[in-house]
mmCIF file with all atom_site columns, C-alpha atoms in Angstrom:
data_model
loop_
_atom_site.group_PDB
_atom_site.id
_atom_site.type_symbol
_atom_site.label_atom_id
_atom_site.label_alt_id
_atom_site.label_comp_id
_atom_site.label_asym_id
_atom_site.label_entity_id
_atom_site.label_seq_id
_atom_site.pdbx_PDB_ins_code
_atom_site.Cartn_x
_atom_site.Cartn_y
_atom_site.Cartn_z
_atom_site.occupancy
_atom_site.B_iso_or_equiv
_atom_site.pdbx_formal_charge
_atom_site.auth_seq_id
_atom_site.auth_comp_id
_atom_site.auth_asym_id
_atom_site.auth_atom_id
_atom_site.pdbx_PDB_model_num
ATOM 1   C CA . THR A 1 1   ? 107.486 146.233 103.467 1.00 88.00 ? 249 THR A CA 1
ATOM 2   C CA . VAL A 1 2   ? 109.902 148.291 105.553 1.00 93.00 ? 250 VAL A CA 1
ATOM 3   C CA . TYR A 1 3   ? 108.057 150.387 108.136 1.00 91.00 ? 251 TYR A CA 1
ATOM 4   C CA . ALA A 1 4   ? 110.970 152.162 109.807 1.00 91.00 ? 252 ALA A CA 1
ATOM 5   C CA . CYS A 1 5   ? 114.693 152.743 109.606 1.00 91.00 ? 253 CYS A CA 1
ATOM 6   C CA . ALA A 1 6   ? 117.311 154.382 111.812 1.00 92.00 ? 254 ALA A CA 1
ATOM 7   C CA . TRP A 1 7   ? 120.971 155.326 111.490 1.00 92.00 ? 255 TRP A CA 1
ATOM 8   C CA . SER A 1 8   ? 123.472 154.118 114.064 1.00 94.00 ? 256 SER A CA 1
ATOM 9   C CA . PRO A 1 9   ? 124.897 156.969 116.156 1.00 91.00 ? 257 PRO A CA 1
ATOM 10  C CA . ASP A 1 10  ? 128.211 156.812 114.259 1.00 95.00 ? 258 ASP A CA 1
ATOM 11  C CA . GLY A 1 11  ? 126.476 156.683 110.854 1.00 94.00 ? 259 GLY A CA 1
ATOM 12  C CA . SER A 1 12  ? 128.123 153.418 109.819 1.00 96.00 ? 260 SER A CA 1
ATOM 13  C CA . ARG A 1 13  ? 125.020 151.225 109.927 1.00 96.00 ? 261 ARG A CA 1
ATOM 14  C CA . ILE A 1 14  ? 121.306 151.401 109.219 1.00 95.00 ? 262 ILE A CA 1
ATOM 15  C CA . ALA A 1 15  ? 118.658 149.293 110.956 1.00 96.00 ? 263 ALA A CA 1
ATOM 16  C CA . THR A 1 16  ? 115.293 148.498 109.350 1.00 96.00 ? 264 THR A CA 1
ATOM 17  C CA . ALA A 1 17  ? 112.029 147.205 110.863 1.00 95.00 ? 265 ALA A CA 1
ATOM 18  C CA . SER A 1 18  ? 109.721 145.274 108.563 1.00 93.00 ? 266 SER A CA 1
ATOM 19  C CA . ALA A 1 19  ? 106.338 143.656 108.035 1.00 92.00 ? 267 ALA A CA 1
ATOM 20  C CA . ASP A 1 20  ? 108.099 140.295 107.674 1.00 93.00 ? 268 ASP A CA 1
ATOM 21  C CA . LYS A 1 21  ? 108.789 140.498 111.438 1.00 94.00 ? 269 LYS A CA 1
ATOM 22  C CA . THR A 1 22  ? 112.498 141.226 111.132 1.00 95.00 ? 270 THR A CA 1
ATOM 23  C CA . VAL A 1 23  ? 114.947 143.887 112.210 1.00 96.00 ? 271 VAL A CA 1
ATOM 24  C CA . MET A 1 24  ? 117.923 143.980 109.873 1.00 97.00 ? 272 MET A CA 1
ATOM 25  C CA . ILE A 1 25  ? 121.235 145.767 110.311 1.00 97.00 ? 273 ILE A CA 1
ATOM 26  C CA . TRP A 1 26  ? 122.930 147.008 107.136 1.00 97.00 ? 274 TRP A CA 1
ATOM 27  C CA . ASP A 1 27  ? 126.369 148.439 106.395 1.00 97.00 ? 275 ASP A CA 1
ATOM 28  C CA . ALA A 1 28  ? 125.650 152.033 105.335 1.00 96.00 ? 276 ALA A CA 1
ATOM 29  C CA . ALA A 1 29  ? 128.645 152.263 102.978 1.00 96.00 ? 277 ALA A CA 1
ATOM 30  C CA . THR A 1 30  ? 128.197 148.982 101.089 1.00 97.00 ? 278 THR A CA 1
ATOM 31  C CA . GLY A 1 31  ? 124.529 148.109 101.644 1.00 96.00 ? 279 GLY A CA 1
ATOM 32  C CA . ALA A 1 32  ? 125.563 144.645 102.835 1.00 98.00 ? 280 ALA A CA 1
ATOM 33  C CA . LEU A 1 33  ? 123.320 142.893 105.349 1.00 97.00 ? 281 LEU A CA 1
ATOM 34  C CA . GLN A 1 34  ? 125.224 142.428 108.621 1.00 97.00 ? 282 GLN A CA 1
ATOM 35  C CA . ALA A 1 35  ? 122.660 140.817 110.934 1.00 96.00 ? 283 ALA A CA 1
ATOM 36  C CA . THR A 1 36  ? 118.986 139.949 111.383 1.00 96.00 ? 284 THR A CA 1
ATOM 37  C CA . THR A 1 37  ? 116.735 139.665 114.423 1.00 95.00 ? 285 THR A CA 1
ATOM 38  C CA . ASN A 1 38  ? 113.777 137.504 113.465 1.00 94.00 ? 286 ASN A CA 1
ATOM 39  C CA . PHE A 1 39  ? 110.404 137.706 115.216 1.00 89.00 ? 287 PHE A CA 1
ATOM 40  C CA . ALA A 1 40  ? 108.731 135.335 112.706 1.00 81.00 ? 288 ALA A CA 1
ATOM 41  C CA . ALA A 1 41  ? 108.207 132.621 115.343 1.00 82.00 ? 289 ALA A CA 1
ATOM 42  C CA . LYS A 1 42  ? 105.362 134.816 116.585 1.00 73.00 ? 290 LYS A CA 1
ATOM 43  C CA . PRO A 1 43  ? 102.464 133.993 114.245 1.00 77.00 ? 291 PRO A CA 1
ATOM 44  C CA . ALA A 1 44  ? 100.213 137.049 114.642 1.00 85.00 ? 292 ALA A CA 1
ATOM 45  C CA . PRO A 1 45  ? 100.233 140.029 112.244 1.00 87.00 ? 293 PRO A CA 1
ATOM 46  C CA . GLU A 1 46  ? 100.554 142.239 115.347 1.00 84.00 ? 294 GLU A CA 1
ATOM 47  C CA . ASP A 1 47  ? 104.143 141.017 115.679 1.00 89.00 ? 295 ASP A CA 1
ATOM 48  C CA . MET A 1 48  ? 105.240 142.988 112.613 1.00 91.00 ? 296 MET A CA 1
ATOM 49  C CA . GLN A 1 49  ? 108.007 145.422 113.539 1.00 92.00 ? 297 GLN A CA 1
ATOM 50  C CA . VAL A 1 50  ? 106.697 148.934 112.814 1.00 89.00 ? 298 VAL A CA 1
ATOM 51  C CA . GLY A 1 51  ? 108.918 151.365 114.734 1.00 87.00 ? 299 GLY A CA 1
ATOM 52  C CA . LEU A 1 52  ? 112.645 151.678 115.257 1.00 89.00 ? 300 LEU A CA 1
ATOM 53  C CA . ALA A 1 53  ? 115.180 153.865 117.052 1.00 88.00 ? 301 ALA A CA 1
ATOM 54  C CA . TRP A 1 54  ? 118.901 153.488 117.647 1.00 90.00 ? 302 TRP A CA 1
ATOM 55  C CA . ALA A 1 55  ? 119.623 154.465 121.265 1.00 86.00 ? 303 ALA A CA 1
ATOM 56  C CA . GLY A 1 56  ? 123.359 154.509 121.867 1.00 88.00 ? 304 GLY A CA 1
ATOM 57  C CA . SER A 1 57  ? 124.559 150.941 121.483 1.00 92.00 ? 305 SER A CA 1
ATOM 58  C CA . THR A 1 58  ? 121.018 149.484 121.523 1.00 94.00 ? 306 THR A CA 1
ATOM 59  C CA . ILE A 1 59  ? 118.370 149.187 118.836 1.00 95.00 ? 307 ILE A CA 1
ATOM 60  C CA . LEU A 1 60  ? 114.783 149.632 120.012 1.00 90.00 ? 308 LEU A CA 1
ATOM 61  C CA . SER A 1 61  ? 112.177 147.909 117.852 1.00 92.00 ? 309 SER A CA 1
ATOM 62  C CA . LEU A 1 62  ? 108.436 148.311 118.299 1.00 86.00 ? 310 LEU A CA 1
ATOM 63  C CA . SER A 1 63  ? 105.879 145.735 117.194 1.00 88.00 ? 311 SER A CA 1
ATOM 64  C CA . LEU A 1 64  ? 102.354 146.557 116.064 1.00 83.00 ? 312 LEU A CA 1
ATOM 65  C CA . ARG A 1 65  ? 101.253 144.721 119.236 1.00 81.00 ? 313 ARG A CA 1
ATOM 66  C CA . GLY A 1 66  ? 103.115 147.326 121.318 1.00 80.00 ? 314 GLY A CA 1
ATOM 67  C CA . GLU A 1 67  ? 106.081 145.275 122.490 1.00 85.00 ? 315 GLU A CA 1
ATOM 68  C CA . LEU A 1 68  ? 109.304 147.268 122.682 1.00 86.00 ? 316 LEU A CA 1
ATOM 69  C CA . SER A 1 69  ? 112.302 144.996 122.048 1.00 93.00 ? 317 SER A CA 1
ATOM 70  C CA . TYR A 1 70  ? 115.848 145.949 123.021 1.00 93.00 ? 318 TYR A CA 1
ATOM 71  C CA . ILE A 1 71  ? 118.358 144.516 120.528 1.00 97.00 ? 319 ILE A CA 1
ATOM 72  C CA . ASP A 1 72  ? 122.129 144.395 120.992 1.00 97.00 ? 320 ASP A CA 1
ATOM 73  C CA . PRO A 1 73  ? 123.642 144.877 117.500 1.00 95.00 ? 321 PRO A CA 1
ATOM 74  C CA . ALA A 1 74  ? 126.710 142.879 118.561 1.00 95.00 ? 322 ALA A CA 1
ATOM 75  C CA . ASN A 1 75  ? 124.479 139.895 119.456 1.00 95.00 ? 323 ASN A CA 1
ATOM 76  C CA . PRO A 1 76  ? 121.198 140.363 117.551 1.00 94.00 ? 324 PRO A CA 1
ATOM 77  C CA . ALA A 1 77  ? 119.913 136.761 117.554 1.00 92.00 ? 325 ALA A CA 1
ATOM 78  C CA . ALA A 1 78  ? 117.211 137.626 120.122 1.00 93.00 ? 326 ALA A CA 1
ATOM 79  C CA . PRO A 1 79  ? 116.139 140.723 122.053 1.00 95.00 ? 327 PRO A CA 1
ATOM 80  C CA . THR A 1 80  ? 117.915 141.273 125.353 1.00 95.00 ? 328 THR A CA 1
ATOM 81  C CA . LYS A 1 81  ? 114.754 142.748 126.883 1.00 92.00 ? 329 LYS A CA 1
ATOM 82  C CA . VAL A 1 82  ? 111.073 143.132 125.915 1.00 91.00 ? 330 VAL A CA 1
ATOM 83  C CA . VAL A 1 83  ? 108.781 145.763 127.450 1.00 83.00 ? 331 VAL A CA 1
ATOM 84  C CA . ARG A 1 84  ? 104.998 145.635 127.109 1.00 78.00 ? 332 ARG A CA 1
ATOM 85  C CA . GLY A 1 85  ? 102.885 148.745 127.667 1.00 63.00 ? 333 GLY A CA 1
ATOM 86  C CA . HIS A 1 86  ? 100.145 149.288 125.093 1.00 53.00 ? 334 HIS A CA 1
ATOM 87  C CA . ASN A 1 87  ? 96.827  147.477 124.863 1.00 55.00 ? 335 ASN A CA 1
ATOM 88  C CA . LYS A 1 88  ? 96.051  148.622 121.303 1.00 55.00 ? 336 LYS A CA 1
ATOM 89  C CA . GLN A 1 89  ? 98.027  148.467 118.077 1.00 59.00 ? 337 GLN A CA 1
ATOM 90  C CA . VAL A 1 90  ? 101.005 150.834 118.038 1.00 59.00 ? 338 VAL A CA 1
ATOM 91  C CA . ASN A 1 91  ? 102.047 152.960 115.091 1.00 59.00 ? 339 ASN A CA 1
ATOM 92  C CA . CYS A 1 92  ? 104.805 155.311 116.275 1.00 60.00 ? 340 CYS A CA 1
ATOM 93  C CA . LEU A 1 93  ? 108.095 155.241 118.192 1.00 62.00 ? 341 LEU A CA 1
ATOM 94  C CA . ALA A 1 94  ? 110.342 158.192 119.036 1.00 64.00 ? 342 ALA A CA 1
ATOM 95  C CA . LEU A 1 95  ? 113.472 158.630 121.130 1.00 63.00 ? 343 LEU A CA 1
ATOM 96  C CA . GLY A 1 96  ? 113.970 161.938 122.916 1.00 66.00 ? 344 GLY A CA 1
ATOM 97  C CA . PRO A 1 97  ? 117.382 163.585 123.342 1.00 65.00 ? 345 PRO A CA 1
ATOM 98  C CA . SER A 1 98  ? 117.498 162.572 127.002 1.00 66.00 ? 346 SER A CA 1
ATOM 99  C CA . GLY A 1 99  ? 116.877 158.911 126.127 1.00 63.00 ? 347 GLY A CA 1
ATOM 100 C CA . ILE A 1 100 ? 113.139 158.863 126.861 1.00 60.00 ? 348 ILE A CA 1
ATOM 101 C CA . VAL A 1 101 ? 111.269 156.432 124.597 1.00 60.00 ? 349 VAL A CA 1
ATOM 102 C CA . VAL A 1 102 ? 107.747 157.399 123.529 1.00 59.00 ? 350 VAL A CA 1
ATOM 103 C CA . ALA A 1 103 ? 105.278 155.122 121.709 1.00 57.00 ? 351 ALA A CA 1
ATOM 104 C CA . ALA A 1 104 ? 101.800 156.020 120.457 1.00 55.00 ? 352 ALA A CA 1
ATOM 105 C CA . SER A 1 105 ? 98.875  153.709 119.693 1.00 55.00 ? 353 SER A CA 1
ATOM 106 C CA . TYR A 1 106 ? 95.806  153.847 117.459 1.00 52.00 ? 354 TYR A CA 1
ATOM 107 C CA . ASP A 1 107 ? 93.574  154.803 120.384 1.00 56.00 ? 355 ASP A CA 1
ATOM 108 C CA . GLY A 1 108 ? 95.603  157.991 120.935 1.00 54.00 ? 356 GLY A CA 1
ATOM 109 C CA . LEU A 1 109 ? 97.450  156.750 124.042 1.00 50.00 ? 357 LEU A CA 1
ATOM 110 C CA . ILE A 1 110 ? 101.065 157.853 124.373 1.00 52.00 ? 358 ILE A CA 1
ATOM 111 C CA . ASN A 1 111 ? 103.328 155.829 126.704 1.00 51.00 ? 359 ASN A CA 1
ATOM 112 C CA . ARG A 1 112 ? 106.842 156.618 127.779 1.00 55.00 ? 360 ARG A CA 1
#
């Protein structure tokens, strides 16, 4: 199940976040898979990737647990940074025009 997708700023690629704990980068013109970031080593269902935003040259992926992972599309083997902020399951991620990242959880808490 794919929970979220986002276009790259130049429109050439699409990133997807999925229940199988992956973020995949696809060529928008051909549909070919270019790269995968795999979070499957984390055994809990809360590690599913449920939110996604492409922020400049970085992909932001949000897990159900509330961990925000920064992924470099040029080197997507592992996140370059992980930020933790929510204590409840998270279901929404948005990127504002000024680069502010907002995530919302099931308990109604919004973090930026």
